[in-house]
XYZ file of C-alpha atoms in Angstrom:
424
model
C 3.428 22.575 -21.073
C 3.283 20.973 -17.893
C 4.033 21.577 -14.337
C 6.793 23.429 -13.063
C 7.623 22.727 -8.807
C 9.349 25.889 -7.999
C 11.521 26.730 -5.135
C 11.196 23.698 -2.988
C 13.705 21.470 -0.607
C 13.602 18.581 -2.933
C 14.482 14.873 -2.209
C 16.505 14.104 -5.278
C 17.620 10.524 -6.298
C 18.199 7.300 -5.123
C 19.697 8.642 -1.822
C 17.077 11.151 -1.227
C 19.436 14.029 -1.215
C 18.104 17.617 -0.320
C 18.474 20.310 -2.332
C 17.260 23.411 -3.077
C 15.880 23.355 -6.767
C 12.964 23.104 -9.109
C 11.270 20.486 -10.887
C 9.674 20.238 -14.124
C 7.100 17.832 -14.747
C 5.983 17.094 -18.889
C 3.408 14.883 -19.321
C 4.101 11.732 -16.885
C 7.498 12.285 -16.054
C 10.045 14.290 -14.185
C 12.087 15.929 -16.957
C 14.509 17.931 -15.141
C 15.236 19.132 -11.649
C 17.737 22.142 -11.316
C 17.692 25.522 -9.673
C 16.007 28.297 -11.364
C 14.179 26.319 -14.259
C 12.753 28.978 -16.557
C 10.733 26.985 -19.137
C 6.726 27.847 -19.393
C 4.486 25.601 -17.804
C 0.768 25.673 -17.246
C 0.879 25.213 -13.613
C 3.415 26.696 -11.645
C 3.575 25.410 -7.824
C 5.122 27.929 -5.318
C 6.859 25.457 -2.764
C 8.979 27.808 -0.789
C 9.142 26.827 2.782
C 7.665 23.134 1.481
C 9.176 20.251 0.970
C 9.397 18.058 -2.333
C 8.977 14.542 -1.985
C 8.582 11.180 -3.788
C 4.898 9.681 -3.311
C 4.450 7.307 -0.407
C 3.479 3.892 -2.115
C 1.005 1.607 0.303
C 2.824 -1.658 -0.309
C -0.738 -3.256 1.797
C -3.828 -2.591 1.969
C -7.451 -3.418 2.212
C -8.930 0.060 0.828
C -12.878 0.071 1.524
C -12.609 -1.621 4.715
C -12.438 2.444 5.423
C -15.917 1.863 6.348
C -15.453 -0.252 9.112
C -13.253 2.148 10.998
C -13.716 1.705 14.897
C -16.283 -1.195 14.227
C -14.604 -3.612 16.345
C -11.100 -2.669 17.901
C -9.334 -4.062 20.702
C -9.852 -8.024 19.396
C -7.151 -11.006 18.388
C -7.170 -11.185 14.774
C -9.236 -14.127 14.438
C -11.858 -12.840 16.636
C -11.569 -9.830 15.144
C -12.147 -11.715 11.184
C -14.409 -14.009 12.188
C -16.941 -12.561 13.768
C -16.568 -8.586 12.969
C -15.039 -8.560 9.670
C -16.447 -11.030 7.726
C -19.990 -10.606 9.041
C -20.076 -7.265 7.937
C -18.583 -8.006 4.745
C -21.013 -10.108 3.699
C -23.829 -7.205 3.935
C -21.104 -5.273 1.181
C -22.324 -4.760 -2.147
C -20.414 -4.043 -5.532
C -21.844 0.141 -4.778
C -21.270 0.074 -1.060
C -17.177 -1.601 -2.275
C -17.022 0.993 -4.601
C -18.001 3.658 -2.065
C -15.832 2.819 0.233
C -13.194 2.612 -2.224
C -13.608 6.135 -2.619
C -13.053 6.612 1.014
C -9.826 5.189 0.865
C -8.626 6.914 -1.921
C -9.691 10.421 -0.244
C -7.712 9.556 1.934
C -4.677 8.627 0.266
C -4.858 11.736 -1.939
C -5.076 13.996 1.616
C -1.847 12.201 2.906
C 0.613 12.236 0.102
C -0.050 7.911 -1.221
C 0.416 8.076 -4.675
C 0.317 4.500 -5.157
C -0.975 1.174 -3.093
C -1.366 -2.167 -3.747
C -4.726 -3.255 -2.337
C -6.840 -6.774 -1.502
C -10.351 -6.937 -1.335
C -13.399 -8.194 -3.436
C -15.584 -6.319 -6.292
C -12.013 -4.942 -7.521
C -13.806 -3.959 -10.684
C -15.813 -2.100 -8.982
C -12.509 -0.073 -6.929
C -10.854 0.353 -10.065
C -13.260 2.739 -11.104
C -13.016 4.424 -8.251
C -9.314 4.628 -8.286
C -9.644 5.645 -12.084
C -11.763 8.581 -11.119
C -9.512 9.443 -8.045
C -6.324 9.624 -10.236
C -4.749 7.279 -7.996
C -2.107 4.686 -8.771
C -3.936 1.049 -7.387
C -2.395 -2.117 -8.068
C -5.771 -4.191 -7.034
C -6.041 -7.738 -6.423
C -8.982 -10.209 -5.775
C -8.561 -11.658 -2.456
C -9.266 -15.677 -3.094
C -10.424 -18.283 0.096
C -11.675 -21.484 -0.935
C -10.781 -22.974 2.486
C -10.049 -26.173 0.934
C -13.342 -26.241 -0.945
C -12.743 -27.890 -4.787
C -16.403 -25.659 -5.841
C -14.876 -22.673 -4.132
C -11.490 -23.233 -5.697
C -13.342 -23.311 -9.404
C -15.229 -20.322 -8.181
C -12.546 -18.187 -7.252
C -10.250 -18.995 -9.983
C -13.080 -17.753 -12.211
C -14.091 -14.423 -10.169
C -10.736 -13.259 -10.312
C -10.088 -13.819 -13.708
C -13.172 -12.033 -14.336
C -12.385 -9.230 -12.238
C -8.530 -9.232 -14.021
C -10.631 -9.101 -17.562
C -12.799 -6.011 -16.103
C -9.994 -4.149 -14.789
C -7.950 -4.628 -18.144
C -10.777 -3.257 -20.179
C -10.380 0.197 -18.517
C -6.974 0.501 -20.649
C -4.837 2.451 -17.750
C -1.346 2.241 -17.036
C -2.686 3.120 -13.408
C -4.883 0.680 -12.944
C -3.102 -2.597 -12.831
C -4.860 -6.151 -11.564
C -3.143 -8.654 -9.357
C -3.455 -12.056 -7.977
C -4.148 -12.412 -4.607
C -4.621 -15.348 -2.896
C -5.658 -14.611 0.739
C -3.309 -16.557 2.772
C -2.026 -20.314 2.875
C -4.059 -20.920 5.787
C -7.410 -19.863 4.008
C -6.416 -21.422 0.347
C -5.909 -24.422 -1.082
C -2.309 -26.237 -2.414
C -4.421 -26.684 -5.771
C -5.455 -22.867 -5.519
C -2.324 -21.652 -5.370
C -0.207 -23.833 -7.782
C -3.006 -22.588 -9.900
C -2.159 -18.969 -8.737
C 1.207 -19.177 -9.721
C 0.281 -20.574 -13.365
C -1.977 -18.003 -14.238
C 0.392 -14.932 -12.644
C 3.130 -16.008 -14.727
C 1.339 -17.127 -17.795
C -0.552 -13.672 -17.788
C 2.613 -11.530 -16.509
C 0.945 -10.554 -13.418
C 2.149 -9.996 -9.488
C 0.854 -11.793 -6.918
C 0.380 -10.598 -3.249
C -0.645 -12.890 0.031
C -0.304 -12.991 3.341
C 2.071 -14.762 5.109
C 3.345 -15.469 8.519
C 1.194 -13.068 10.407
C 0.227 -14.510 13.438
C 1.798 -17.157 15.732
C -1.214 -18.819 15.377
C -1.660 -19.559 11.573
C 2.359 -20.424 11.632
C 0.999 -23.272 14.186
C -2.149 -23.862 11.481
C 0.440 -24.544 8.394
C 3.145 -26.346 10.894
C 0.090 -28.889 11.742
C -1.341 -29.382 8.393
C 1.441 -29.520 6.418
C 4.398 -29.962 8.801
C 6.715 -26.780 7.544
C 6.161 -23.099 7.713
C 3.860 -21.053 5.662
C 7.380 -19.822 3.292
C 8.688 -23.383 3.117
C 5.518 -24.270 2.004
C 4.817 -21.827 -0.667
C 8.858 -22.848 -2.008
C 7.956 -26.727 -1.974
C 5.661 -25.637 -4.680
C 7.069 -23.351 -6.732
C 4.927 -20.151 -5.756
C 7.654 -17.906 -4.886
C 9.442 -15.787 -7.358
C 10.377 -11.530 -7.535
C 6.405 -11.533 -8.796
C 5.420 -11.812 -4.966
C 4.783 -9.829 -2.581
C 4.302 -11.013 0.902
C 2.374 -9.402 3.361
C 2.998 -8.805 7.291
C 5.929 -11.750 7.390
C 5.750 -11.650 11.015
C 6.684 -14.983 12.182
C 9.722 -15.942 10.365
C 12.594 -18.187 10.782
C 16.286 -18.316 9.388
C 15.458 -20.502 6.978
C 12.175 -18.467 5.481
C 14.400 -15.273 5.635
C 16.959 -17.429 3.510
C 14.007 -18.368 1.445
C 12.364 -14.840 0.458
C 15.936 -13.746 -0.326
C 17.203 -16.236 -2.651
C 13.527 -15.907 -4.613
C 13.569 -11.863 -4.510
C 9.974 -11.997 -2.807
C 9.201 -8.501 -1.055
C 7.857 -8.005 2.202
C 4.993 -5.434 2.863
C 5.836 -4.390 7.077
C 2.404 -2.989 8.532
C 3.615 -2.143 12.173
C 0.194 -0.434 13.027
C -1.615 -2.984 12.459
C 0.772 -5.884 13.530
C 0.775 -4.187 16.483
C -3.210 -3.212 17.275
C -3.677 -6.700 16.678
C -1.263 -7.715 19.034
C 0.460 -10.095 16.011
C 3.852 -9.864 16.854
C 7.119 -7.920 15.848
C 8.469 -8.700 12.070
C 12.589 -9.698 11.937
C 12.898 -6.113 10.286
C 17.165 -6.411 10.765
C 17.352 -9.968 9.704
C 15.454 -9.394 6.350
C 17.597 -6.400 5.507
C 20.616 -8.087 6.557
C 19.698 -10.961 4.062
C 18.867 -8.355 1.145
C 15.236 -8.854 0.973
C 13.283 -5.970 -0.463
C 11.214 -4.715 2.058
C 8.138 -2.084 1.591
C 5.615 -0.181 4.349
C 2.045 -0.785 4.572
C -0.837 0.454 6.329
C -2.970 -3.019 6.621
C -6.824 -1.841 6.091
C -8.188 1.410 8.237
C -10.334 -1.237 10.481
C -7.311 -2.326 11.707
C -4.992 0.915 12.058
C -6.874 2.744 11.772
C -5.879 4.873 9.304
C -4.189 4.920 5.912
C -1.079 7.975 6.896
C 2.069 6.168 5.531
C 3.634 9.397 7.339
C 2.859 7.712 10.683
C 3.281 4.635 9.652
C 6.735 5.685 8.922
C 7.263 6.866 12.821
C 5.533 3.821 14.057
C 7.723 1.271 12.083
C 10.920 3.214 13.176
C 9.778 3.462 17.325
C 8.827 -0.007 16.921
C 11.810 -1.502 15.713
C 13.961 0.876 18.055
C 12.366 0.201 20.740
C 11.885 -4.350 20.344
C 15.399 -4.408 19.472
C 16.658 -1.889 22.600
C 18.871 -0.550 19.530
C 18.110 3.222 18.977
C 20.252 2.797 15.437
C 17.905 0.423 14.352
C 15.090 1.279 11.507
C 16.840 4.872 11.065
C 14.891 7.749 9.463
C 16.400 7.171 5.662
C 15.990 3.687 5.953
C 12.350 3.461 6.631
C 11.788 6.544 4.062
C 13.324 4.378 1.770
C 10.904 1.701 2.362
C 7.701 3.909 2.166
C 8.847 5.046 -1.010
C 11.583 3.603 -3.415
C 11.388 0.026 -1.936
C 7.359 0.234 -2.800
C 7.875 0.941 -6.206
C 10.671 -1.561 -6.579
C 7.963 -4.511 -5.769
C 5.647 -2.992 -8.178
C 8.276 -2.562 -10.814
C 7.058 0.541 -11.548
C 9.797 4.049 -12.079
C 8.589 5.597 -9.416
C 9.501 5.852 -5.362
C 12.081 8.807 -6.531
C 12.304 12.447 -7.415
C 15.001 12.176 -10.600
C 14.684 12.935 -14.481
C 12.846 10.067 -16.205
C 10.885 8.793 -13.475
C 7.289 9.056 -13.092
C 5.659 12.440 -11.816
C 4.380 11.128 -8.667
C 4.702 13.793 -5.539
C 4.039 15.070 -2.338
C 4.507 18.758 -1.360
C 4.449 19.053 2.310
C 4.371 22.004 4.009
C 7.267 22.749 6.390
C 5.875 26.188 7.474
C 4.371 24.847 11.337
C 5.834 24.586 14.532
C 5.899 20.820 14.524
C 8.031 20.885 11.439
C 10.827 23.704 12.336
C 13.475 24.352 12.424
C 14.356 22.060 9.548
C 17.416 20.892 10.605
C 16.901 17.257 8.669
C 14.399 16.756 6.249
C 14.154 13.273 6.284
C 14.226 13.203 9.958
C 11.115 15.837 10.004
C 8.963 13.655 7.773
C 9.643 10.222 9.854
C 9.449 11.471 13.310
C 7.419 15.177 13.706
C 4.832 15.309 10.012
C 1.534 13.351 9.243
C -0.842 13.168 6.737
C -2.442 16.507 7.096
C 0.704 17.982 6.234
C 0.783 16.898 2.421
C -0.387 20.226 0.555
C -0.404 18.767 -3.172
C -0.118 15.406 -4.174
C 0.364 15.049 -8.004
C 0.387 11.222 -9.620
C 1.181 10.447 -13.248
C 1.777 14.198 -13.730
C -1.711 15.152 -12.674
C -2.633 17.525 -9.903
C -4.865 15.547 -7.606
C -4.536 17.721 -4.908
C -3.301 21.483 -4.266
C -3.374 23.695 -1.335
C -5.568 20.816 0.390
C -8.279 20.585 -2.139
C -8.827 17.523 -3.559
C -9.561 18.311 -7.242
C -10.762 14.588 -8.388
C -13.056 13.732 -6.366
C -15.774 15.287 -4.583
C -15.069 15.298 -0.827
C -18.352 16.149 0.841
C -20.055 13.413 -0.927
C -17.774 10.603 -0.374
C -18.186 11.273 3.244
C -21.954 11.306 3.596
C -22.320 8.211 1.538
C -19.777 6.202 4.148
C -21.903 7.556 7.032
C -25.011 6.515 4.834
C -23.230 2.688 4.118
C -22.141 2.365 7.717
C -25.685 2.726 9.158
C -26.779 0.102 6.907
C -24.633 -2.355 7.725
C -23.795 -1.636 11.240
């Protein structure tokens, strides 16, 4: 009979309204939220003194790099990629992928992500880890061919295999997506290619754009126009894409991702660890562009808490513009949550009849969270991760009163700490 939420401060609808009500839950779906529901259930969830809120969805991520947390901080981004990151990652097999994979997903599950759209490699591999976890994972194959006509081939043909893989496990969670790394690492033929195969085969596409100075320079050099203006000249841009980090824009790129209905994935933490720059947060809004949160990967971060995250985009922002109205509390909610789920075009992001069961109960009963004098206010600025109590996806209990009930905790950490001194 399904799950019954009872006695909660909800965050109801499309402008996150707080009330004081229950809410039903019937297979995948909200099917009612009112005060004082009566109707059986097989799970009933005591949230007095708790909040009720939508899942966080992780508009960017790199999931398994969970295992190279604190491997190399403190670097430029380049530095940090070329000779950290992808050394390391070429000691990574399919198990130690999937293993981290599991990581991340802990994690996610202990701080209230219900869904994330990830890039890495052996995404077969992390979407039965994600399957297992309960998760929602929108997983793409991240594809460099650095110009390479062998490597183009090559890639085209892992990630269709990996797209084949994934669709064989039959799960509305589990979805695969084309990712092309950036426009600095890929190829003009990869990419046209890319956008054939997305839209033949109904598919998203994620890739990052514009996050450094330095790659804007890279693209301006090569190809004498931005990374955005680029990707328009050939037709890669459409409400399909999602753009990661979009740090280094102009006008007319802003212009650009607006009049194509591209999303933006803003990962603050790790725009700002690596010293990449501040995104045009204001100017993107102002021109209508859909804009979700991200955490980046957990070497970068260095963790995946789209509760701080939250806080961090909204000092951030504050603070660069000297505008303490800027990035305010609902708006940056909005992005973690409803603005995510937009991009994915998935019902989801909000707590209303009809839309998917996919929650957070936090608990408000601590010092740091009282009194509650604004909800939304509480979760941006004060909580973090550790305050999620249940986190249920697809109408599924992944988590209650802190215990993760998918996956099995004290293994998933020993086999990191096993993985790391491999390949350390």
């Amino acid at each position: 009979m399904g799950i019954l939420i009872k006695n909660g401060h909800v965050i109801y609808g499309e402008d996150f309204e707080i009330v004081k009500a229950d809410v039903l839950i019937e297979g995948n779906r909200i099917t009612k939220v009112a005060r004082n529901i009566n109707e059986g259930a097989d799970t009933v969830i005591d949230a007095t003194g708790k909040v009720v809120s939508p899942g966080f969805v992780n508009l960017h991520t790199h999931s398994p790099m969970g295992l190279f947390r604190g491997l190399a901080d403190d670097l430029p981004l380049m530095d940090w990629l070329q000779n950290h990151i992808w050394p390391r990652e070429a000691k990574l097999t399919p198990e130690y992928v999937k293993a981290g994979a599991y990581l991340g997903a802990l994690e996610m599950i202990k701080t209230g992500t219900t869904t994330f759209l990830d890039m890495y490699f052996h995404m077969d591999r992390v979407a039965e880890a994600i399957l297992e976890a309960g998760l929602r994972g929108y997983l793409s194959y991240g594809m460099i061919d650095l110009g390479d006509p062998e490597k183009t081939e090559k890639e085209i043909k892992e990630a269709l295999r990996e797209m084949e893989e994934i669709e064989k496990l039959n799960s509305e969670r589990v979805q695969f997506v084309f990712g092309p790394h950036a426009p600095y690492t890929c190829s003009i033929a990869l990419l046209k290619e890319v956008r054939r195969l997305a839209s033949e085969n109904r598919k998203l596409i994620t890739i990052h754009v514009s996050e450094t100075m330095a790659e804007v320079g890279q693209i301006a050099e090569r190809y004498g126009k931005s990374p955005v203006v680029l990707l328009d000249d050939i037709g890669f841009l459409g409400s399909d894409v999602i753009v990661a980090h979009g740090v280094w824009l102009e006008g007319k790129d802003i212009q650009i991702l607006a009049r194509r209905g591209v999303t933006v994935a803003h990962n603050p933490a790790s725009n700002m660890k690596l010293a990449s720059g501040v995104m045009p947060l204001q100017k993107l809004l102002g021109a209508g562009v859909n804009v979700g949160l991200g955490t980046d990967g957990a070497a970068s971060n260095n963790n995946l808490d789209m509760l701080e995250e939250m806080k961090l985009a909204a000092l951030l922002h504050k603070v660069h513009n000297l505008d303490p109205t800027v990035a305010d509390a609902k708006t940056v909610f909005r992005m973690a949550t409803l603005n995510g789920a937009r991009a994915l075009g998935i019902k989801a992001g909000v707590i209303k009849e009809g839309y998917l069961a996919d929650i957070a109960v936090i608990n408000f009963a601590q010092p740091h969270l009282r009194p509650v004098n604004n909800v939304i206010s509480h979760l941006v600025y004060s909580a973090n991760g550790n305050d999620v109590e249940t986190t249920i996806v697809d109408g599924k209990i992944l988590m209650l009163d802190r215990e993760v009930l998918t996956l099995d905790e004290e293994r998933i950490l020993d086999e990191a700490e096993k993985i790391v001194e491999k390949i350390r």
